[in-house]
Coordinates of C-alpha atoms and ligand atoms in Angstrom, one line a residue:
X1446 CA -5.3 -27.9 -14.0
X1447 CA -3.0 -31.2 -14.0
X1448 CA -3.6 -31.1 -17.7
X1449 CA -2.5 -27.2 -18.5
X1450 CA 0.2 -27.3 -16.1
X1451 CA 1.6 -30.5 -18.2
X1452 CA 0.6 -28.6 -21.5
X1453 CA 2.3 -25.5 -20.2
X1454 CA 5.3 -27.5 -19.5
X1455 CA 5.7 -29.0 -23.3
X1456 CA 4.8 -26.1 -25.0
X1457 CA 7.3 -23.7 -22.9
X1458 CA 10.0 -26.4 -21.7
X1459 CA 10.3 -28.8 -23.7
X1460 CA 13.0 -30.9 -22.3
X1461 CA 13.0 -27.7 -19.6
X1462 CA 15.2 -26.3 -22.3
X1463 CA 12.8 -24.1 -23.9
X1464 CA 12.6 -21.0 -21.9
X1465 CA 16.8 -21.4 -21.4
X1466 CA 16.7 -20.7 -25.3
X1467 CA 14.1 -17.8 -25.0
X1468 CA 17.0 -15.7 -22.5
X1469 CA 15.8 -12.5 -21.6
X1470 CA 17.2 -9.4 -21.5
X1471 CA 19.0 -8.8 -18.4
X1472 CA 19.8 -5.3 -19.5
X1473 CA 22.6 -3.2 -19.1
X1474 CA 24.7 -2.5 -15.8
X1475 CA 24.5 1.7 -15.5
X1476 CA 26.4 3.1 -12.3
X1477 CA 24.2 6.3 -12.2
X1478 CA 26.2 9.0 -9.7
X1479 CA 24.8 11.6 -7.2
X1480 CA 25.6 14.4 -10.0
X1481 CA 22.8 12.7 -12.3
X1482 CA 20.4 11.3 -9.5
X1483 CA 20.1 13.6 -7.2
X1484 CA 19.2 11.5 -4.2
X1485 CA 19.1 13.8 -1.0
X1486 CA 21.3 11.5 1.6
X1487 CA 19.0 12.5 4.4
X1488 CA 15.8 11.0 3.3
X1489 CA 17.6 7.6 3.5
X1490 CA 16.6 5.5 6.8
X1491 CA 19.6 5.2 9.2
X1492 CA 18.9 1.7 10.1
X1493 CA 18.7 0.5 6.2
X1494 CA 22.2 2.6 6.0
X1495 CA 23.4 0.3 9.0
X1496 CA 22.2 -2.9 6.9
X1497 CA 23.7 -2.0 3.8
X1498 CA 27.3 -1.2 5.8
X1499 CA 27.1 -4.6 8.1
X1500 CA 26.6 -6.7 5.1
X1501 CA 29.4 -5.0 2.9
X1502 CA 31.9 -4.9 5.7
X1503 CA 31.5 -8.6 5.8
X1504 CA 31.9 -8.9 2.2
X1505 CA 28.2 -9.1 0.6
X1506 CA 26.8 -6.9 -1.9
X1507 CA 24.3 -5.0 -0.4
X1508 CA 21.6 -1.8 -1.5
X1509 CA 18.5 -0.4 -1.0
X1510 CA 16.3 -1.5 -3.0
X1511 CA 12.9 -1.3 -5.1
X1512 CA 10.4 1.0 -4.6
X1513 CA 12.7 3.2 -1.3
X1514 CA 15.1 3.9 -4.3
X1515 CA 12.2 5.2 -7.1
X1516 CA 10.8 7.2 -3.8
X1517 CA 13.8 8.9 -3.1
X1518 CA 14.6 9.8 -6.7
X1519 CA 11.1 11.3 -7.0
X1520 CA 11.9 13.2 -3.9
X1521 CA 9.8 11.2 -1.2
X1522 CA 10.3 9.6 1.8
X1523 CA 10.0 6.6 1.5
X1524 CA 7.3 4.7 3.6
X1525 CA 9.6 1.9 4.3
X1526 CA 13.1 0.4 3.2
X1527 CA 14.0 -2.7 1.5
X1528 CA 17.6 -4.3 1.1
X1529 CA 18.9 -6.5 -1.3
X1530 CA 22.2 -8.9 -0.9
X1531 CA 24.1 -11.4 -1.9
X1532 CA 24.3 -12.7 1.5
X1533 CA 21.6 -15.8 2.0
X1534 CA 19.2 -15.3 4.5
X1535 CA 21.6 -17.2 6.7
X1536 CA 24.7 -15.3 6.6
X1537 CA 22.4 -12.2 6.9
X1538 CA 21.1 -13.4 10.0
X1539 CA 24.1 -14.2 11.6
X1540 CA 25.0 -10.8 11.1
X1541 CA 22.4 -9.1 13.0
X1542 CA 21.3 -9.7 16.4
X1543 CA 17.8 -9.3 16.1
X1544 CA 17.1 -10.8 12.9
X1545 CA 14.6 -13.9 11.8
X1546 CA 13.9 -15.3 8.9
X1547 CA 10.4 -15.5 7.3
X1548 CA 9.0 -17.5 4.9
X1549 CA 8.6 -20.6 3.0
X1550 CA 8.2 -20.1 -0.6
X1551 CA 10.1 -16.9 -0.5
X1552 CA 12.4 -16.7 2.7
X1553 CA 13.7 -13.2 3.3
X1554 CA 15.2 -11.8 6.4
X1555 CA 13.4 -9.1 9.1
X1556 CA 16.5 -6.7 10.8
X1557 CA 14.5 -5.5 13.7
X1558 CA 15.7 -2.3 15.2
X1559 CA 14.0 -0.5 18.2
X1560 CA 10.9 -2.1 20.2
X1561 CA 7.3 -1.9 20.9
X1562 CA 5.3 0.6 19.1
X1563 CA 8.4 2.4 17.8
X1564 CA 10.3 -0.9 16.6
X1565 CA 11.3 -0.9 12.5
X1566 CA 11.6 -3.5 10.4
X1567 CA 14.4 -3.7 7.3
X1568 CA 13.4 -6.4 5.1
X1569 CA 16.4 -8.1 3.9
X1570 CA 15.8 -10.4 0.7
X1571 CA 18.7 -12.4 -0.9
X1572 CA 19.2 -11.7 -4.7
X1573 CA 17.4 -14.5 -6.9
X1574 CA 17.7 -16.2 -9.4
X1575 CA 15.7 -15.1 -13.1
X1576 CA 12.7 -17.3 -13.0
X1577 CA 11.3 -19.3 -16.6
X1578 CA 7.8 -18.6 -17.3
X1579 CA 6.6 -21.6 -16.2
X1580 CA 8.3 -21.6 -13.1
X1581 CA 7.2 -18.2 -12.3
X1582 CA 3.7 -18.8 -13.3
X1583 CA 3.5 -21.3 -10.8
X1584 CA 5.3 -19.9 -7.8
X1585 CA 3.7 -16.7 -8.2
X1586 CA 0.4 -17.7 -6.3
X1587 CA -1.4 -20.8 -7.6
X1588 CA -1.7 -22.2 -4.7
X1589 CA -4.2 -24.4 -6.3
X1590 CA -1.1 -26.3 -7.5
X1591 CA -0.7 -29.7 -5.9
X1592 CA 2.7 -30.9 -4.5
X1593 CA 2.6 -33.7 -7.5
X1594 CA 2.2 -31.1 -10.2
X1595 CA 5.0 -29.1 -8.4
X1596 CA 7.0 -32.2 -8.0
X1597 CA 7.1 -32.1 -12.2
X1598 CA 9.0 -28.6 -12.1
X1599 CA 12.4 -30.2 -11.3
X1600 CA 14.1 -26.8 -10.6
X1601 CA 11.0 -25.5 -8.6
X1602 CA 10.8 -27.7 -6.0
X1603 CA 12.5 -30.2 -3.7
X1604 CA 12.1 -33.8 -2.9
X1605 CA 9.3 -33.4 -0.8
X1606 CA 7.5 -30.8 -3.3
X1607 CA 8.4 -27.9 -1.6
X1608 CA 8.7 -24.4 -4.3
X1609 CA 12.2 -24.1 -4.2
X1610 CA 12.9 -21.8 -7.1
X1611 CA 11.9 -18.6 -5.1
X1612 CA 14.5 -19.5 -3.1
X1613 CA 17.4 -19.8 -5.9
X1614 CA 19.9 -17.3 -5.3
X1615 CA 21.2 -15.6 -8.4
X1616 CA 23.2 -12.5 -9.7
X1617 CA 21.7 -9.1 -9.4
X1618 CA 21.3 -8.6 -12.8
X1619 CA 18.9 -11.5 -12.7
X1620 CA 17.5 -10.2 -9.3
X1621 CA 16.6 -6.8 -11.1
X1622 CA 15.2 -8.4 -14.4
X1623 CA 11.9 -10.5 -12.0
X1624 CA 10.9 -7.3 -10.3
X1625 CA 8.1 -5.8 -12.0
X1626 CA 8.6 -2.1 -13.1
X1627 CA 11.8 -0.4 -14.1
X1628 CA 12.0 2.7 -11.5
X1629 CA 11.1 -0.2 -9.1
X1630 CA 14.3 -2.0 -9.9
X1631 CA 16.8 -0.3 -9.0
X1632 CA 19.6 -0.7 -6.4
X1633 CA 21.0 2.4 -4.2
X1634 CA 24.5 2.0 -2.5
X1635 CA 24.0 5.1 0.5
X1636 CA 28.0 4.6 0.4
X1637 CA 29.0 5.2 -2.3
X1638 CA 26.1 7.0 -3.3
X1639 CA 25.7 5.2 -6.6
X1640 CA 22.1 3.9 -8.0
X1641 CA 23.0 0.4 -10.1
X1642 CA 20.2 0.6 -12.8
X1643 CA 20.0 -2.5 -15.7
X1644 CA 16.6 -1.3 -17.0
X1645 CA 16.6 2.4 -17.7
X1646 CA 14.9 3.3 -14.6
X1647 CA 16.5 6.6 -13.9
X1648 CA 15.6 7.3 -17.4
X1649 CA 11.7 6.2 -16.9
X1650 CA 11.6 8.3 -13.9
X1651 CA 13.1 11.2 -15.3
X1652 CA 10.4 10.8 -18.3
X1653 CA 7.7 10.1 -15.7
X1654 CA 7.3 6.3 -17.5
X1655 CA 5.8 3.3 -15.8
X1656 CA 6.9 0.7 -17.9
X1657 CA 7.2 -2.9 -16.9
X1658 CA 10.5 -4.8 -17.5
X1659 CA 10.0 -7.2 -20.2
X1660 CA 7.3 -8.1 -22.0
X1661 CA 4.0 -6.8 -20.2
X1662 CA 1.5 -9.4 -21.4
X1663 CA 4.3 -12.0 -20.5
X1664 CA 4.7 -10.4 -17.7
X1665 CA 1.1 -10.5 -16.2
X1666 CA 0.7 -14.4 -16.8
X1667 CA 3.2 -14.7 -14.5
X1668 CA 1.9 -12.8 -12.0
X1669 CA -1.3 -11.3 -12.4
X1670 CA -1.1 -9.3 -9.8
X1671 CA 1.1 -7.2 -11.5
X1672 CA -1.7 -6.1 -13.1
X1673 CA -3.3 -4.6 -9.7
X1674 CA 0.2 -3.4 -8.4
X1675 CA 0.4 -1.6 -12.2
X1676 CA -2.8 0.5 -11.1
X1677 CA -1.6 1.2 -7.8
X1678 CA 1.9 2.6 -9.1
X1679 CA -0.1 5.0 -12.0
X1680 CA -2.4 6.0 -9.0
X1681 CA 1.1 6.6 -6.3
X1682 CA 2.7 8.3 -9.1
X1683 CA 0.2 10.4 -11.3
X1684 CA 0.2 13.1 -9.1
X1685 CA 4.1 13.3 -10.3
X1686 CA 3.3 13.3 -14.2
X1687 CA 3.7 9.9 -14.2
X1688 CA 1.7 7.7 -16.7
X1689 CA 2.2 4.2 -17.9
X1690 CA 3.8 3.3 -21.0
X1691 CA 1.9 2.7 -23.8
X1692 CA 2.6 -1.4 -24.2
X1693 CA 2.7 -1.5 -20.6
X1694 CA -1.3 -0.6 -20.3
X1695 CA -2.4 -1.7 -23.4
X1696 CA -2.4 -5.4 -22.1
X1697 CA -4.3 -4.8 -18.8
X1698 CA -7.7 -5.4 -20.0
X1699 CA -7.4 -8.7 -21.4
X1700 CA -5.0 -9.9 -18.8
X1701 CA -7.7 -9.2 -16.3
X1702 CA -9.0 -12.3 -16.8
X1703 CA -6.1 -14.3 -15.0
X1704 CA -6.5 -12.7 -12.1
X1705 CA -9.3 -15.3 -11.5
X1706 CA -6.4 -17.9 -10.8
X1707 CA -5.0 -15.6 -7.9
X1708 CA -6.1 -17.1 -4.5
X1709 CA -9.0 -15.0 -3.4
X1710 CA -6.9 -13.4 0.0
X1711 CA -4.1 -12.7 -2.5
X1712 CA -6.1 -10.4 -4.2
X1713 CA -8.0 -9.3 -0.9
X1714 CA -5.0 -7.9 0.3
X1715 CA -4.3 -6.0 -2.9
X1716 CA -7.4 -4.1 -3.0
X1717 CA -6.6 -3.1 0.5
X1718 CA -3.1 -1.9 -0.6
X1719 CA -4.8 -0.3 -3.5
X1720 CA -7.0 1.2 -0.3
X1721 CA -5.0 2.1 2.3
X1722 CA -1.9 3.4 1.1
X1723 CA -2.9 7.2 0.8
X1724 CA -4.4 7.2 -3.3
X1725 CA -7.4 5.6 -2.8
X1726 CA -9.5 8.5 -4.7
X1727 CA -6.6 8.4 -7.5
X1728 CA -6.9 4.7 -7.8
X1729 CA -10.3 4.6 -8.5
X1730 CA -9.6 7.4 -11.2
X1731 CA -7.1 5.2 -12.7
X1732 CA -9.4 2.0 -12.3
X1733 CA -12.1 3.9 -14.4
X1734 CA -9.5 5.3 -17.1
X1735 CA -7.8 2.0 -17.5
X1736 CA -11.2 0.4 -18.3
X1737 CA -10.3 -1.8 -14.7
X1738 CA -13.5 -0.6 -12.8
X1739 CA -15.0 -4.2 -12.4
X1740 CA -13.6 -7.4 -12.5
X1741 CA -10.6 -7.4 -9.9
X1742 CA -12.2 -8.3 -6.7
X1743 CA -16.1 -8.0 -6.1
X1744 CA -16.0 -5.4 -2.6
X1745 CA -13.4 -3.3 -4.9
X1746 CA -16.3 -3.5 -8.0
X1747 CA -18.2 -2.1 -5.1
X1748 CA -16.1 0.6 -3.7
X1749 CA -15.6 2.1 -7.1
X1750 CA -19.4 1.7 -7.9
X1751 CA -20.0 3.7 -4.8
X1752 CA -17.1 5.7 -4.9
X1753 CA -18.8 9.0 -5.6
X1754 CA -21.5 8.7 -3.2
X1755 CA -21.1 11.0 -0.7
X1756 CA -20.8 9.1 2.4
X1757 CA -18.1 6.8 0.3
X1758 CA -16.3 9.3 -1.2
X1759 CA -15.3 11.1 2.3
X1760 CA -14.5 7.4 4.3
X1761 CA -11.9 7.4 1.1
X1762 CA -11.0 10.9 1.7
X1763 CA -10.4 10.7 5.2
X1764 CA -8.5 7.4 4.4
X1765 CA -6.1 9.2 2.0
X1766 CA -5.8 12.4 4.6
X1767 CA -4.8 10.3 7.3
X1768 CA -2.1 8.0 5.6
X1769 CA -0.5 11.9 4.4
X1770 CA -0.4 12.8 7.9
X1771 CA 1.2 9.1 8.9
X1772 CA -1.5 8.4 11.1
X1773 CA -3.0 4.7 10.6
X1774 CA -5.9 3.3 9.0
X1775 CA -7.6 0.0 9.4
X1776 CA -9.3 -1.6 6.9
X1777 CA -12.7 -2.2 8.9
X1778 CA -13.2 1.1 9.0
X1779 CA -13.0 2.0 5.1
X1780 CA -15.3 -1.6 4.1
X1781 CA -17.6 -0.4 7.3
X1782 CA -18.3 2.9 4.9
X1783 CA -18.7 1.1 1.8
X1784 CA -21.2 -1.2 3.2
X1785 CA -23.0 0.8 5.5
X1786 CA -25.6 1.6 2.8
X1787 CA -26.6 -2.1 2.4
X1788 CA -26.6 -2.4 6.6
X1789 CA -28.7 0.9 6.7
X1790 CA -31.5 -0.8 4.5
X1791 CA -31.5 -4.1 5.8
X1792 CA -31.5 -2.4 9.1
X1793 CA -34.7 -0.2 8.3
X1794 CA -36.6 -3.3 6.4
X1795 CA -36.4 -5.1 9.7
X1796 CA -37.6 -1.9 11.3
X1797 CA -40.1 -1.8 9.0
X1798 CA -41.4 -5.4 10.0
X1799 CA -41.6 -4.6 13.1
X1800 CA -38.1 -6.2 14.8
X1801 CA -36.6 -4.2 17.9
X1802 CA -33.4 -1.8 16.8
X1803 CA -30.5 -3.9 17.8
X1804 CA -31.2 -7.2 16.9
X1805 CA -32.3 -5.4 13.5
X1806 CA -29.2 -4.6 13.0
X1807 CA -27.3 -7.6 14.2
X1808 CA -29.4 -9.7 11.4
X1809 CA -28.7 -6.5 8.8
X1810 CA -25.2 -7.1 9.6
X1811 CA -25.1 -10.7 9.5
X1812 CA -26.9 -10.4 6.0
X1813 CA -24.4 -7.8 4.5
X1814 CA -21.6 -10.4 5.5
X1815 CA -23.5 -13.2 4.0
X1816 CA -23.4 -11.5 1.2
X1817 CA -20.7 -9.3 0.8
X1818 CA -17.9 -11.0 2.4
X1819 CA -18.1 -14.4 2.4
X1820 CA -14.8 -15.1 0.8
X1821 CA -12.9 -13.0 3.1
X1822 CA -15.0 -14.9 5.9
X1823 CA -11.6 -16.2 7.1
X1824 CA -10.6 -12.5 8.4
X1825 CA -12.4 -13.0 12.0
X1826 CA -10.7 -9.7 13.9
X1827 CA -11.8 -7.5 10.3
X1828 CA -15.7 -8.7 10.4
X1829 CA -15.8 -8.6 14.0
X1830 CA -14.2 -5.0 14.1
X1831 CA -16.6 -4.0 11.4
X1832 CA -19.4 -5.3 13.3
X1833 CA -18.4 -3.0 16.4
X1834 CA -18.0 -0.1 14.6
X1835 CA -22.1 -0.3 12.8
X1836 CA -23.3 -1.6 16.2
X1837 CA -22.1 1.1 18.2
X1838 CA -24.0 3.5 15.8
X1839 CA -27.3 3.7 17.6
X1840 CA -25.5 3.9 21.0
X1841 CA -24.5 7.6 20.0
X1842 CA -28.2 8.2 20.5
X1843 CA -28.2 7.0 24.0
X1844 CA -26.7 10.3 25.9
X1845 CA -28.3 10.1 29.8
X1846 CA -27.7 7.7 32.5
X1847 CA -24.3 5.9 32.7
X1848 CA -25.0 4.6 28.7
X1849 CA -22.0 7.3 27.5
X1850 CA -19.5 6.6 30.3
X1851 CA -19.9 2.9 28.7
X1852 CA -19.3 3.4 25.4
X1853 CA -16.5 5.6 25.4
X1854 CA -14.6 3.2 27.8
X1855 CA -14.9 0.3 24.4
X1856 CA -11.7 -0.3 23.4
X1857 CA -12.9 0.5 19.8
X1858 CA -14.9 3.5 20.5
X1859 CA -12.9 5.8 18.8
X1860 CA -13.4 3.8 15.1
X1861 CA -17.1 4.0 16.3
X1862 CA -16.8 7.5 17.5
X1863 CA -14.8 8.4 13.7
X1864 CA -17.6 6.8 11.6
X1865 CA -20.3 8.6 13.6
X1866 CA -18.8 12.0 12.8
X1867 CA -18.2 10.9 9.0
X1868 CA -22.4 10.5 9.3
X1869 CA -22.7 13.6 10.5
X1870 CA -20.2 15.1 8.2
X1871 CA -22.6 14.2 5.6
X1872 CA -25.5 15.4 6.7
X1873 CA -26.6 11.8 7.4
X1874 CA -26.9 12.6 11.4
X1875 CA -27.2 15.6 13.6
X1876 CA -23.9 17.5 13.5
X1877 CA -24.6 18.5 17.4
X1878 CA -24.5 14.9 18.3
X1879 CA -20.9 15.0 16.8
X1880 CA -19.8 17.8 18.4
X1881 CA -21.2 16.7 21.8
X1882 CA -19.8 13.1 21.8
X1883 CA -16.5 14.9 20.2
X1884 CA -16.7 17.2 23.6
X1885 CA -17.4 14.2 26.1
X1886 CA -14.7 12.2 25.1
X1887 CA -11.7 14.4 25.6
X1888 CA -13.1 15.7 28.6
X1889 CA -13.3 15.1 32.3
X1890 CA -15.9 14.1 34.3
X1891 CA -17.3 17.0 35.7
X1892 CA -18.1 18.6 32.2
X1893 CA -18.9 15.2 31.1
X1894 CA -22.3 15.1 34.0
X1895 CA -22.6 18.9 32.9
X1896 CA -22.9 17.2 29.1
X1897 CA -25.3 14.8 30.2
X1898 CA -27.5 17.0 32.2
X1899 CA -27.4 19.0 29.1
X1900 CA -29.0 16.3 27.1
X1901 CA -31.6 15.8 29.5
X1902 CA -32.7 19.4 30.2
X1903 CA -32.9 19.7 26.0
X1904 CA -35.3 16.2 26.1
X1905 CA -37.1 17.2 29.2
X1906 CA -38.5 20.6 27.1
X1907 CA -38.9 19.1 24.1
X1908 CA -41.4 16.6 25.9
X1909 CA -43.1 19.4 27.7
X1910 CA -43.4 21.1 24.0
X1911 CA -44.9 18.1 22.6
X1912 CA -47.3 17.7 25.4
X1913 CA -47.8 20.9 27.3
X1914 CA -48.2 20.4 30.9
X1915 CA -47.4 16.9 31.1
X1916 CA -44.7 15.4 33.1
X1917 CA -41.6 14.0 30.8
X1918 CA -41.4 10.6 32.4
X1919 CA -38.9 8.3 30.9
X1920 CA -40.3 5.4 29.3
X1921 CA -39.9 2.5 30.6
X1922 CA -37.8 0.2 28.6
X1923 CA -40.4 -2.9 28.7
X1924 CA -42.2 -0.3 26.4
X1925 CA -39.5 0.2 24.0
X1926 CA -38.9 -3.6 23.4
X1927 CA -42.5 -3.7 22.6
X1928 CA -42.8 -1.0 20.1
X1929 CA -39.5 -0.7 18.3
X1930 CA -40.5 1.4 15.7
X1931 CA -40.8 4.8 17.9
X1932 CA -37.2 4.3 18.7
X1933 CA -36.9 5.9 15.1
X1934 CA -37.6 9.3 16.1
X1935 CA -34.3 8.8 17.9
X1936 CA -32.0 7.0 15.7
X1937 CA -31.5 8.8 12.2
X1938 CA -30.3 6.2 9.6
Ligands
ATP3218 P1 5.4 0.7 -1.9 O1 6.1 2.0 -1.8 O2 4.0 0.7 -2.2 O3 5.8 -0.3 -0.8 P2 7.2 -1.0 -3.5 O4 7.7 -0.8 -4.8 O5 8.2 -0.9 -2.4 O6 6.0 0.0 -3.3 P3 6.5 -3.6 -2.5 O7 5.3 -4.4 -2.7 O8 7.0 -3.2 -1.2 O9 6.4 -2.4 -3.5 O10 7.7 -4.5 -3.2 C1 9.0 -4.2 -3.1 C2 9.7 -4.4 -4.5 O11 9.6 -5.8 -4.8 C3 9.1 -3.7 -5.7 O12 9.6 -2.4 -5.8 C4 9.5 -4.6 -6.8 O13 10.8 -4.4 -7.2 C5 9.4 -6.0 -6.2 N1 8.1 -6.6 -6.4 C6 7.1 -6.7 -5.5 N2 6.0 -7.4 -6.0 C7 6.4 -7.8 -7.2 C8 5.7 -8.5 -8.2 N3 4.5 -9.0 -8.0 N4 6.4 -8.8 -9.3 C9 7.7 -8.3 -9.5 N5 8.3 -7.6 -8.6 C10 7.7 -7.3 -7.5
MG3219 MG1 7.8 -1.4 -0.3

């Protein structure tokens, strides 16, 4: 590593000269009016307005920036706004009183309006300074770099070996030419209505064009994740007429490789952006038709593996349905689906052998992490929600005594309850058992011991059906521990 790094840094900067002689092109400053943009003022976030006005009455440049202004020029609301100044994250705090600062590496400042559930956060970032390759390559996520190699890059770090250069102010020219794809660099002034645009952006969007700024190829090295973020824009936008540019997806392929330098939760959190933000059956299109179906991240190998398997293919659905109606998603829900096949045949082997139900699946469970997860091992409150969600899954079969009054008090039943109905929704339980558990959780209790002595009456005949005359006695749990393979008949997996 010590080695390429030193490499890197004769071949690219010799003297730290070199990449000063290779200048890039910091494009053109357009000032694109409403007449040609079209941006409909009302889709623009009153708080974001209120930034952008503080920071120019105090004398900063100030927009909306990235991907809010390419939302709004498409039309869309955008999910959340950004803002982009010339005040440092200092001077934007002291303008704001609830403001902090976050970050080491790449300080930025959070405007907080509102509180509790309801509060929003502007994200203020300070313009920066154009990066050299080998600068860039090195701030943007090796964090296998030690302090001593970063000590090297002179204009990168401190005295202590702190990355300094994501922290170098610069002009906004400079600030537009590092962000990745054109329509995602540009800035929008909600006073004056104008949209500042260096790279052709309005022009990309109007042609429906994903094109990254630059050189792509270039452009990945420095950050591979571009190459994910690339995916998840043709995915977001596809549905528009978007496509990327030719010599923007021509390199993906054989930059894939780097990606293997990108610290393992980088790229973690990626694939759950790639997930979780309402395209998750587009991406996998677009992960298939750009030849990217393996290779990023093993769980997302998986998911697109399984992605047409019915039981997959509606957890994604449902995913995508409820981002479009703003309603939220958590990832343990989405990686519960994907792995619940490999759970579901552990879980039967054990069966098979013998072992009682639950501790079956407890040691299924453990296995699929073992196996599956490992390297995300480090996400505790994700496995362990996981976990709850698969383990509540035989408890659905339990419907007399005071079992459902327990689990639908579980902080997490509803996650539990969701999956449950997905199952049925494929055919892979009893729809009735849906319906019924659907019924006793909105419901009071009255209707709820009607539900229950519902259940009962229905066992109580089937018993007598299966052994006429007889008395249906329940049977004694002592029984069950000892013969957990009847417990099948109950619990459909
Ligand atoms: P979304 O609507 O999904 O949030 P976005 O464009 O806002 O899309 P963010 O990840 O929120 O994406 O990033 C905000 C902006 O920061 C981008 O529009 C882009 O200008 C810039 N950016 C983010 N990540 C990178 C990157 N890896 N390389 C270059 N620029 C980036
Ligand atoms: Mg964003």
């Amino acid at each position: 590593m010590i080695k390429q790094f030193i490499d890197k840094l004769l071949r690219k900067a010799p003297g730290g000269s070199a990449a000063r002689a290779r200048k890039p092109n910091f494009g053109k400053r357009q000032d694109v009016p409403h007449s040609v943009h079209g941006i409909d003022p009302a889709l623009v976030d009153k708080r974001a307005v209120d930034v952008v006005r503080t920071l120019q009455e105090a004398g900063f440049e100030a927009y909306v920036v990235g991907g809010a202004v390419r939302d709004l020029l498409l039309g869309l609301r955008p999910k959340d706004f950004d803002v982009a100044t010339s005040a440092t994250p200092e001077q934007v705090k002291a303008l704001f009183r609830r403001a902090f600062i976050i970050g080491r590496r790449f300080r930025i400042v959070h405007v907080v309006y509102g509180r509790g559930r309801e509060h929003e956060v502007i994200e203020v970032s300070t313009f920066r300074a154009y990066m050299d390759n080998a600068a860039a390559e090195q701030v943007a996520g090796n964090e296998k770099t030690s302090k001593s190699e970063l000590a090297g890059m002179t204009h990168a770090v401190d005295s202590t070996g702190r990355v300094l250069r994501d922290n170098v102010w610069g002009p906004q020219n400079e600030d537009a030419t590092r962000r990745d794809f054109t329509v995602n660099a540009m800035y929008y002034d909600p006073q004056t209505q104008i949209v500042v645009d260096y790279h052709g952006g309005i022009k990309d969007a109007k042609k429906r064009t994903l094109r990254m700024i630059g050189d792509a190829a270039t452009r990945y090295r420095e950050d591979p994740v571009r190459i994910i973020r690339a995916v998840r824009f043709a995915a977001k936008l596809a549905p528009l007429g978007f496509s990327l540019d030719p010599k923007t997806g021509a390199p993906l392929v054989a930059s894939q490789a780097l990606l293997a330098d990108v610290p393992q939760s980088r790229l973690f959190d990626e694939m759950l952006k790639l997930l979780q933000t309402g395209h998750a059956i587009a991406t996998i299109e677009q992960l298939r038709k750009l030849g990217l179906a393996t290779g990023i991240y093993p769980l997302l190998d998986l998911v697109v593996q399984r992605a047409d398997e019915p039981f997959v293919k509606a957890a994604l659905m449902d995913t995508d349905r409820r981002v479009a109606e703003g309603k939220p998603v958590a990832p343990s829900f989405l990686l519960a689906s994907v792995l619940w096949d490999d759970v579901r045949t552990g879980w039967n082997r054990r069966i098979e052998q013998r072992q009682h139900v639950f501790p079956a699946l407890q040691d299924a469970i453990d296995e699929v992490f073992d196996k599956r997860i490992g390297d995300v091992s480090g996400r505790g409150k994700l496995a362990a929600d996981m976990r709850e969600i698969w383990v509540m899954q035989p408890r659905f079969e339990k419907r007399t005594g005071s079992a459902p009054y327990g689990l639908v008090d579980q902080p997490r039943f509803r996650a539990g309850f969701d999956f449950m109905r997905l199952r049925a929704d494929v055919g892979e339980i009893d729809e009735a058992l849906a319906e019924w558990w659907q019924e006793f959780s909105t419901t009071d209790d009255l209707r709820r011991q009607d539900l229950i002595d519902q259940v009962r009456d229905e066992q109580k005949s089937r018993t007598r059906k299966a052994a006429p005359g007889a008395e249906a006695a329940p049977r004694p749990a002592r029984l069950r521990a000892r013969a957990p393979a009847q417990d099948l008949s109950l619990i459909h997996i």
